[in-house]
Coordinates of C-alpha atoms and ligand atoms in Angstrom, one line a residue:
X1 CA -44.1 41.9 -74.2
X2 CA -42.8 42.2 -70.7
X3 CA -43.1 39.8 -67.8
X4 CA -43.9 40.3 -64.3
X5 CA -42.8 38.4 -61.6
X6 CA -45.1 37.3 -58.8
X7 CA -44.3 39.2 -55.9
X8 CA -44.1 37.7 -52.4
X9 CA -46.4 39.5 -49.5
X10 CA -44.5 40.9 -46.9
X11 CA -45.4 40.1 -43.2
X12 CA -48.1 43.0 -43.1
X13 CA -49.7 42.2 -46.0
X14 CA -50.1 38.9 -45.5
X15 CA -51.0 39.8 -41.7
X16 CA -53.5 42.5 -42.8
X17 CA -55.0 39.7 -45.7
X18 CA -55.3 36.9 -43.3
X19 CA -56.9 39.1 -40.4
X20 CA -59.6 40.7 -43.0
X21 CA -60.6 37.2 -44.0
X22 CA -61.0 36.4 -40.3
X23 CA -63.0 39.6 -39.9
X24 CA -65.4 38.9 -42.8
X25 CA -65.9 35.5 -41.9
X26 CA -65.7 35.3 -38.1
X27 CA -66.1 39.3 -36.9
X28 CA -63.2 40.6 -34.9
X29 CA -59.8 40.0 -34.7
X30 CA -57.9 36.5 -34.7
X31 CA -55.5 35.6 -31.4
X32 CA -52.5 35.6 -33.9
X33 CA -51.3 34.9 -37.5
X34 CA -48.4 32.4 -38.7
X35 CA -47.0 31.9 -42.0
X36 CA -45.0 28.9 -43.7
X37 CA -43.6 28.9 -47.0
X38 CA -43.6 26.7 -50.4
X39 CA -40.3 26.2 -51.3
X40 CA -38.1 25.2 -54.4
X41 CA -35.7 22.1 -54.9
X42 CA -32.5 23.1 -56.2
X43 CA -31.2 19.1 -56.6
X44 CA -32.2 15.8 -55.3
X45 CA -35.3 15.2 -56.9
X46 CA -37.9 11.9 -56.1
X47 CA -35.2 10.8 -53.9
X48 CA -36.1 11.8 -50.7
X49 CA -38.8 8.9 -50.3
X50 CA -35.3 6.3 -51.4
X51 CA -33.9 7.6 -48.3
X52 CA -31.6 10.3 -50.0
X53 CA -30.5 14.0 -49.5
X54 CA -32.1 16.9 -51.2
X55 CA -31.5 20.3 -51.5
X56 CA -34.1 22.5 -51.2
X57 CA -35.0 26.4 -50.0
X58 CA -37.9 27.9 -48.6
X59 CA -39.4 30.5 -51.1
X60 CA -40.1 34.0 -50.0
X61 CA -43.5 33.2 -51.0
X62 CA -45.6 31.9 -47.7
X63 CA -49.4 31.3 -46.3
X64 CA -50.6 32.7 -43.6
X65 CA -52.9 31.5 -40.9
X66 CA -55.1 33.6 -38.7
X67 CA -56.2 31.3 -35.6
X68 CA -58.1 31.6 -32.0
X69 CA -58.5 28.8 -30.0
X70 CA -62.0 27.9 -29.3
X71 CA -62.9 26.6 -25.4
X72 CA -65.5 23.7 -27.5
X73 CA -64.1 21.1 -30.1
X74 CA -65.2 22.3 -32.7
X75 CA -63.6 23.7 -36.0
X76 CA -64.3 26.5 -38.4
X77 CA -61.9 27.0 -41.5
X78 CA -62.3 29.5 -44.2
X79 CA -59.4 29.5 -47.6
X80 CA -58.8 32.6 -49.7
X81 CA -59.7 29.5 -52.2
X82 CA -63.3 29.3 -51.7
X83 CA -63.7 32.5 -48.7
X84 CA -68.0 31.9 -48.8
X85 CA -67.4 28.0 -48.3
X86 CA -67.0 28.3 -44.6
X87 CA -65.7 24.6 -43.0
X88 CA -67.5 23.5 -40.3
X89 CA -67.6 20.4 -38.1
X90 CA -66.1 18.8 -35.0
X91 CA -62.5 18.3 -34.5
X92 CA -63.1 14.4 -34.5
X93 CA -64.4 14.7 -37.9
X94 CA -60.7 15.6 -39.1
X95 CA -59.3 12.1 -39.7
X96 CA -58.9 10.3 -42.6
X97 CA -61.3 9.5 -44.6
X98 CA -63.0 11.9 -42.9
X99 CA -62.2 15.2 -44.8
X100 CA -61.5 16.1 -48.7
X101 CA -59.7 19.1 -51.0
X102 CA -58.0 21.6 -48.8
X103 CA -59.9 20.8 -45.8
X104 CA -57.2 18.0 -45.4
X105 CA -54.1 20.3 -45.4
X106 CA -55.8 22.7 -43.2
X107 CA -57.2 20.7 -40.6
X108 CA -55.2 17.4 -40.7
X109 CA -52.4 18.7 -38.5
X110 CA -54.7 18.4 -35.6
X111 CA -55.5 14.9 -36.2
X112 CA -52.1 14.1 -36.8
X113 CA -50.9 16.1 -33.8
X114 CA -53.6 14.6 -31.9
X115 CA -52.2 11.2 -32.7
X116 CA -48.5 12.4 -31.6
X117 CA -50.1 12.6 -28.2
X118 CA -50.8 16.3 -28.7
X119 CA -53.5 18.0 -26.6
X120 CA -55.3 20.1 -29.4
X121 CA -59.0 21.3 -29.3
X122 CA -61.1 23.2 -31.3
X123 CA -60.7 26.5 -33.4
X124 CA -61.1 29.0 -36.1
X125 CA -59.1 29.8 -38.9
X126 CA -58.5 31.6 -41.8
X127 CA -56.3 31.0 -44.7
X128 CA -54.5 32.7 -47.3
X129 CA -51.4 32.5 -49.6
X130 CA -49.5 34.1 -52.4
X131 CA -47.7 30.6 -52.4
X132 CA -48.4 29.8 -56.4
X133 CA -51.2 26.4 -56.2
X134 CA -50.6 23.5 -58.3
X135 CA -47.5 24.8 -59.2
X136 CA -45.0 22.5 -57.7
X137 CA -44.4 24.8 -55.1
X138 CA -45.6 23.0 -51.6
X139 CA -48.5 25.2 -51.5
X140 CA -50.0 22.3 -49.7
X141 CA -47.2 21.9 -47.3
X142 CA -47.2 25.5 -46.9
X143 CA -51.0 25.1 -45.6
X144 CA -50.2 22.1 -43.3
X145 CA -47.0 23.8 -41.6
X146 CA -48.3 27.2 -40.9
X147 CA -51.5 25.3 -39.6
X148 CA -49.0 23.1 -38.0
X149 CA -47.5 26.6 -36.2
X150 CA -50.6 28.3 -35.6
X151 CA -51.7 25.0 -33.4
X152 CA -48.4 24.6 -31.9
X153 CA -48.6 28.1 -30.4
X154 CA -52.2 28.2 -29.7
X155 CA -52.0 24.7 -27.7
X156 CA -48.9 25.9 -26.1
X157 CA -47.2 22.2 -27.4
X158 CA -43.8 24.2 -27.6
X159 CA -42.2 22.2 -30.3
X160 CA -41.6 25.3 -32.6
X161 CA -38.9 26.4 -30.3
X162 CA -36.3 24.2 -31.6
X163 CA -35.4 22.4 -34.8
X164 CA -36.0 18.9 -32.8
X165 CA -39.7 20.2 -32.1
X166 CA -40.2 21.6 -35.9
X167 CA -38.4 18.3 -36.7
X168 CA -41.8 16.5 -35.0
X169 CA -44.0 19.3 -36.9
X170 CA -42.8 18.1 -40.0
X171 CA -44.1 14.6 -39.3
X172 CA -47.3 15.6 -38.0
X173 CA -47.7 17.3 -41.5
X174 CA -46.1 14.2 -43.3
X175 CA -48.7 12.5 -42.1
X176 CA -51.0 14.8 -42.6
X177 CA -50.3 14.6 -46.3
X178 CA -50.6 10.9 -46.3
X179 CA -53.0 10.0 -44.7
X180 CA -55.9 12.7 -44.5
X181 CA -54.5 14.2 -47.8
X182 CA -54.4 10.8 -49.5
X183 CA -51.1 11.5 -51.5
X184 CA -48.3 9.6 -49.8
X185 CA -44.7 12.0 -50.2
X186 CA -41.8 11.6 -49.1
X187 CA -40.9 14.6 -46.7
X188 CA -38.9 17.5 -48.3
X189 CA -41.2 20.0 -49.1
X190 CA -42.9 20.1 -45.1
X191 CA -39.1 19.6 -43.9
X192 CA -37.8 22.5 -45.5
X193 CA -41.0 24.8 -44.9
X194 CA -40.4 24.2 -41.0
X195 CA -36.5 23.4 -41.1
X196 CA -35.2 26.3 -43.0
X197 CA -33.2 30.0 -42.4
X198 CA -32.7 32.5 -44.5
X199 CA -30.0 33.0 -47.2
X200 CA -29.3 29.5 -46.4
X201 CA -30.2 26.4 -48.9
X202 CA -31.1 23.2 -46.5
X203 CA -29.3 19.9 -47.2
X204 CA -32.1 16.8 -46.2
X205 CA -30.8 13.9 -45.5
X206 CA -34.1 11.2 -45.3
X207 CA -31.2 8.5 -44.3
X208 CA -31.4 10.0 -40.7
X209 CA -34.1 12.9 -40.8
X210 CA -30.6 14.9 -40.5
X211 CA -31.1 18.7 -41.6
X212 CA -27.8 21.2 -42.2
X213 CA -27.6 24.8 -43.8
X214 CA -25.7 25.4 -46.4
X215 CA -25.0 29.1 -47.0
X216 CA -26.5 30.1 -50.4
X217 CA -25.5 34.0 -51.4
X218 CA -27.1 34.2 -54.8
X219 CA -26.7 38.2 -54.8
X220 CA -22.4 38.3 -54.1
X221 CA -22.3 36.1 -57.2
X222 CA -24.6 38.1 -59.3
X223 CA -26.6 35.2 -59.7
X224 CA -30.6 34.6 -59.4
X225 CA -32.6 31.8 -59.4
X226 CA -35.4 32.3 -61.4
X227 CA -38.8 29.8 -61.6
X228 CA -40.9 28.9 -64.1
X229 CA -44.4 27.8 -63.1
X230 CA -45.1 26.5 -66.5
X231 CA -48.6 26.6 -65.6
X232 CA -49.1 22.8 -66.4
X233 CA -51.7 21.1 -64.0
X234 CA -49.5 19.1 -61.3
X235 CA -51.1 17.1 -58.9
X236 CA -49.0 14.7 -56.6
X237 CA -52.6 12.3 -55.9
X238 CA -53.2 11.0 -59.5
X239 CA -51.2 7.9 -59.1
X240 CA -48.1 8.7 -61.3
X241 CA -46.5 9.3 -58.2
X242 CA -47.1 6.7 -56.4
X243 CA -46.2 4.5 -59.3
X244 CA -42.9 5.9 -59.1
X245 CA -42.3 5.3 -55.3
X246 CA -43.5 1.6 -55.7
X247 CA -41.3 0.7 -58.4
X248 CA -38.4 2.1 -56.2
X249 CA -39.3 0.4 -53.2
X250 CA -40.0 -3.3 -55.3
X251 CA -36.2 -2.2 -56.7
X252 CA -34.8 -1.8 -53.4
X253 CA -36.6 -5.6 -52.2
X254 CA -35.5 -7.3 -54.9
X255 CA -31.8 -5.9 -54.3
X256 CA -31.8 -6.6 -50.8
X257 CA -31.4 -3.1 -49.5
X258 CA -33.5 -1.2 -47.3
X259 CA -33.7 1.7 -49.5
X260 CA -32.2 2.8 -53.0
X261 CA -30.1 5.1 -50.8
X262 CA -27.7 1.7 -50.1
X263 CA -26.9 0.9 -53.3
X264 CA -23.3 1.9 -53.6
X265 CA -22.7 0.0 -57.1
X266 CA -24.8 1.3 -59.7
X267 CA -23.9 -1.4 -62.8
X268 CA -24.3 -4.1 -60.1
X269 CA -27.6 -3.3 -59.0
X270 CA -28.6 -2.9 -62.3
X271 CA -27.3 -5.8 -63.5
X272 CA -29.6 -7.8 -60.8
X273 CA -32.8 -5.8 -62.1
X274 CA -35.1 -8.0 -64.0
X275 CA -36.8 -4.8 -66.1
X276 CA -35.6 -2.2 -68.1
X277 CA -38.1 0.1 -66.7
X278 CA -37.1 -0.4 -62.9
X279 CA -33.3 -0.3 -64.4
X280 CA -34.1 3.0 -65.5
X281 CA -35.9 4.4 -62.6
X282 CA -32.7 3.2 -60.2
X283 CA -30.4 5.0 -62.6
X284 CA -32.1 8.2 -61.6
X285 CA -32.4 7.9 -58.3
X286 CA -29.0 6.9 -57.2
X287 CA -27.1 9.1 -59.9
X288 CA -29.2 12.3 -58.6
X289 CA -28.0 11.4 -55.1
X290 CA -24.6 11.7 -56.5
X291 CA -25.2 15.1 -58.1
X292 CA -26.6 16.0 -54.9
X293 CA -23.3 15.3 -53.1
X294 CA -21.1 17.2 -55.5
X295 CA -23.8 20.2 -55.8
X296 CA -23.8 20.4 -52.2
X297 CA -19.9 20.8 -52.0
X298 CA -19.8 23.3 -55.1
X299 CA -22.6 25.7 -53.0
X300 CA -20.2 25.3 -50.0
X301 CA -17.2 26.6 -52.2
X302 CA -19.3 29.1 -53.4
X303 CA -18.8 28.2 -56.5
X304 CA -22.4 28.6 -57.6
X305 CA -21.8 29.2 -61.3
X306 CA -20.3 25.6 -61.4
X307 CA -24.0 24.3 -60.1
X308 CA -25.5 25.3 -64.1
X309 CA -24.2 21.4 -65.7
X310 CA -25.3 19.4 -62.5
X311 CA -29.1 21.3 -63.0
X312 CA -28.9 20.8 -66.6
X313 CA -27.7 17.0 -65.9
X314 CA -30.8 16.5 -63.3
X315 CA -33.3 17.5 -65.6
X316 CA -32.0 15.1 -67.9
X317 CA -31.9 11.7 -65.9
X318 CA -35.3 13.1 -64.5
X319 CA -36.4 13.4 -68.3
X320 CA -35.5 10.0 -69.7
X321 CA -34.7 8.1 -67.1
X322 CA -37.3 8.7 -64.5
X323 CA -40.1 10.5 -67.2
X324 CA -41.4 12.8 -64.6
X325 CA -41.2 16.1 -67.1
X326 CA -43.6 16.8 -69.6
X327 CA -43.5 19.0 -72.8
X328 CA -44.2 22.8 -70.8
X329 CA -41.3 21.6 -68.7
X330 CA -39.0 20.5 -71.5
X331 CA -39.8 23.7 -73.3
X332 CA -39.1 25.9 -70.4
X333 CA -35.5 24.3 -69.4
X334 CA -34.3 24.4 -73.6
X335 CA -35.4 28.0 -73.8
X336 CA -33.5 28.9 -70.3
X337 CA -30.5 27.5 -71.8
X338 CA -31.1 28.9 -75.2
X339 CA -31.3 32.6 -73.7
X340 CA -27.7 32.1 -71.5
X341 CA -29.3 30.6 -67.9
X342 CA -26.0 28.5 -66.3
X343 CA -28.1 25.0 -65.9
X344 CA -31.7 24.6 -65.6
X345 CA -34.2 21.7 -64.5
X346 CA -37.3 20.8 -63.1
X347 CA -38.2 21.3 -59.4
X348 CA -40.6 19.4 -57.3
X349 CA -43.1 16.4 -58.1
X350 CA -42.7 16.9 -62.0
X351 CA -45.5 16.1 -64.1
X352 CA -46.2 19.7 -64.9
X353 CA -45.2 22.3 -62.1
X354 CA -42.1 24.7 -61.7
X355 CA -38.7 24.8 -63.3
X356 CA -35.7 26.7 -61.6
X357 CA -33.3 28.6 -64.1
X358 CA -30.0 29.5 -62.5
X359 CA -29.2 32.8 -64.6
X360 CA -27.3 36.0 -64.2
X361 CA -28.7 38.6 -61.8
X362 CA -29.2 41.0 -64.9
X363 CA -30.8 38.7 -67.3
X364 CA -33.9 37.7 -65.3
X365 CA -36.1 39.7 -68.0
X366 CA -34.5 38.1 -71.3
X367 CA -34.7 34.6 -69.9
X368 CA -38.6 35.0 -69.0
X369 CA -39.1 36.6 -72.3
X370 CA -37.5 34.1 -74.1
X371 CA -39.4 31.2 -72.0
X372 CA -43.2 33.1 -72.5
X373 CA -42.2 33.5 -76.0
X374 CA -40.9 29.9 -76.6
X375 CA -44.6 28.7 -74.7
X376 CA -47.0 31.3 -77.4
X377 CA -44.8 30.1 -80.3
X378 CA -45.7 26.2 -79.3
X379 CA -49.5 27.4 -78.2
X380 CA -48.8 26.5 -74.5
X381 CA -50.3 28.5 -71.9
X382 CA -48.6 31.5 -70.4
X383 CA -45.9 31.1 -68.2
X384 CA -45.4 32.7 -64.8
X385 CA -42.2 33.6 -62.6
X386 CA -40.8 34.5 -59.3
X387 CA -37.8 34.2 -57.9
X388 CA -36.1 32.4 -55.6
X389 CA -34.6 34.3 -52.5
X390 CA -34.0 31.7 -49.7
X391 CA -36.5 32.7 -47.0
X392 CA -37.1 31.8 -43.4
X393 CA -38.9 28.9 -42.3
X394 CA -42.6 29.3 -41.0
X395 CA -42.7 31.3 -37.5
X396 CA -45.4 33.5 -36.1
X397 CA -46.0 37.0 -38.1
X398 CA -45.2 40.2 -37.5
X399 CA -41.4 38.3 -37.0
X400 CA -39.4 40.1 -33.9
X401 CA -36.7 41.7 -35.1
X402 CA -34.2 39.6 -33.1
X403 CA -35.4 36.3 -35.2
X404 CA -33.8 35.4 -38.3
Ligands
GLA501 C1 -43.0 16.2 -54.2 C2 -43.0 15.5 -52.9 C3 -41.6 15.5 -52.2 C4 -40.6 14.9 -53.2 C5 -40.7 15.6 -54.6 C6 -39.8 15.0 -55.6 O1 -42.6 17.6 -54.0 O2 -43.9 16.1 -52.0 O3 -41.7 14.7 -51.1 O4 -40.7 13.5 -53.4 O5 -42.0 15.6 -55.1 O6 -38.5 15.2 -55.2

């Protein structure tokens, strides 16, 4: 058996993809392309929406968005998903309620730009992504920010230009999510799509929309960081989700705190929490904002093999205490471990989805083989991989050369 790892399209090919779309569907060629990644969590998971910090990096893996602006207001969108299932409709139509599926990531920015007090009208474009879907990878938020881009330029709105302006992106796809999208998140994964740099990890802080990079070099310490998209259904709309953000937010009322971010004394709270299930939940959330603090400060030191117990630790609380993993997810993290990865854990949502494997640079092949081969021995379906080199945030494509 060998295992191959999903490979991430360069800026050409993902140029040359989205532009033949546009030329199948539309004729001729589109004013520009702009691309956005998914991204991976490397700590700090389901506490972004408690007002916590979280540690995520964009993936190399990104989706790209061929657009012209039209001089009506009307919209035309075609997906690599469905590329015969042309979109079409007037801009006012794209509102909530008003839209379904992935016409809601790829059109809700202009509604929710629109609302900002944006001037956007109508146009064409054509999607298309290598970001893994359903994998608890962003590849929604990877749709809404590069649409987010694409419109930004096009409308001349100039708020990619600096990190306040992507800051403002990031909300308009925030609310995208929420309110055309229907699934109500808590901000990481369009943050870190819009807010990151290369060969950096970003540190969120949802206490003040505060965003710092922290210097990640994987390759000086021989390290990788290897996912596993365990290839388990994940959707972030069914309602466990949402469960999980309530109970936090009735936990936080009851204790008199804004958000769970303000707890400072864990047995206290607890103590004041009427059920063991809530208890449970706040252990999770205010111990991962702990591990968050410390991993930060290891990844700072550069002490990156000294991150493996905090992962390892994560996926635990995330396991029993906040039951977000499921079997795929529990078998991929064991059989990490079990073939020498440092520390391993779930990433994103949970529920199904992606885990990340911090592993030696030379053993990416063993620990995939020993993760497909601990999924065909249990009868789950096959695993995929990539890995995790801490790309740019979304920008225009080709990139200058003078960009990072
Ligand atoms: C999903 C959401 C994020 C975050 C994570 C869990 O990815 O979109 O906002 O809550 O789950 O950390």
């Amino acid at each position: 058996m060998s295992v191959t790892l999903i490979p991430a399209w360069s800026d050409e090919e993902g140029t040359q993809r989205a532009a033949a779309l546009w030329a199948a569907t539309f004729g001729g060629r589109p004013d520009g392309v702009w691309a956005a990644p998914g991204r991976v969590n490397i700590i700090g998971e389901h506490v972004d929406y408690n007002g916590g910090p979280c540690l995520p990096v964009a993936l190399p893996h990104r989706t790209f968005v061929a657009m012209t602006r039209r001089d009506d207001q009307q919209v035309r969108l075609v997906s690599d998903l469905a590329p015969h299932d042309v979109w079409s409709g007037a801009l006012a139509q794209i509102a909530p309620g008003g839209v379904r599926g992935w016409v809601a990531y790829a059109g809700g920015p202009a509604w929710a730009l629109a609302q900002a007090g944006h001037p956007v009208g109508g146009f064409d474009a054509a999607i298309v992504s290598c970001v893994p879907l359903g994998a608890g990878l962003s590849s929604s938020a990877a749709v809404e920010c590069a649409v987010a881009l694409a419109l930004d330029e096009t409308f001349g709105l100039g708020l990619g230009a600096d990190d306040a302006g992507r800051r403002a992106l990031a909300d308009a796809c925030i609310r995208t999510e929420a309110q055309v999208a229907g699934a109500n998140t808590g901000g990481m994964d369009q943050s870190v799509s819009l807010r990151a740099q290369a060969d950096h990890a970003l540190l969120l802080d949802f206490r003040d929309g505060s965003a710092q990079q922290v210097p990640l070099d994987l390759t000086t310490s021989g390290l990788e960081l290897l996912v596993i998209d365990t290839r388990a259904p994940h959707s972030l709309d069914d309602g466990q989700y949402a469960e999980r953000r309530a109970t936090c937010e009735q936990a936080a009322a009851l204790l008199g705190v804004g958000t769970l971010r303000e707890v400072t004394d864990l047995d206290a709270a607890l103590a004041q929490l009427p059920d063991a299930v809530m208890r449970r939940r706040v252990r999770h959330v205010v111990t991962e904002i702990a591990r968050v603090e410390v991993c930060t400060g290891l990844v700072r030191d550069g002490r990156l093999r000294d991150v493996g117990p905090l992962l390892d630790a994560s996926h635990a609380s995330l396991r029993t205490d906040y039951e977000v993993t499921c079997v795929e997810l529990d078998v991929a993290v064991e059989a990490a471990r079990s073939a020498g990865a440092l520390g391993a854990r779930m990433t994103g949502g949970g529920f199904g989805g992606s885990a990340i494997a911090l592993v030696e640079a030379g053993t990416v092949p063993a620990v995939s083989l020993a993760v497909q081969e601990a999924f065909a021995v249990r009868g789950l379906a096959e695993p995929a991989f990539l890995l995790a080199h801490a790309g740019p945030g979304g920008a225009r494509v080709p990139r200058r050369s003078d960009e990072s």
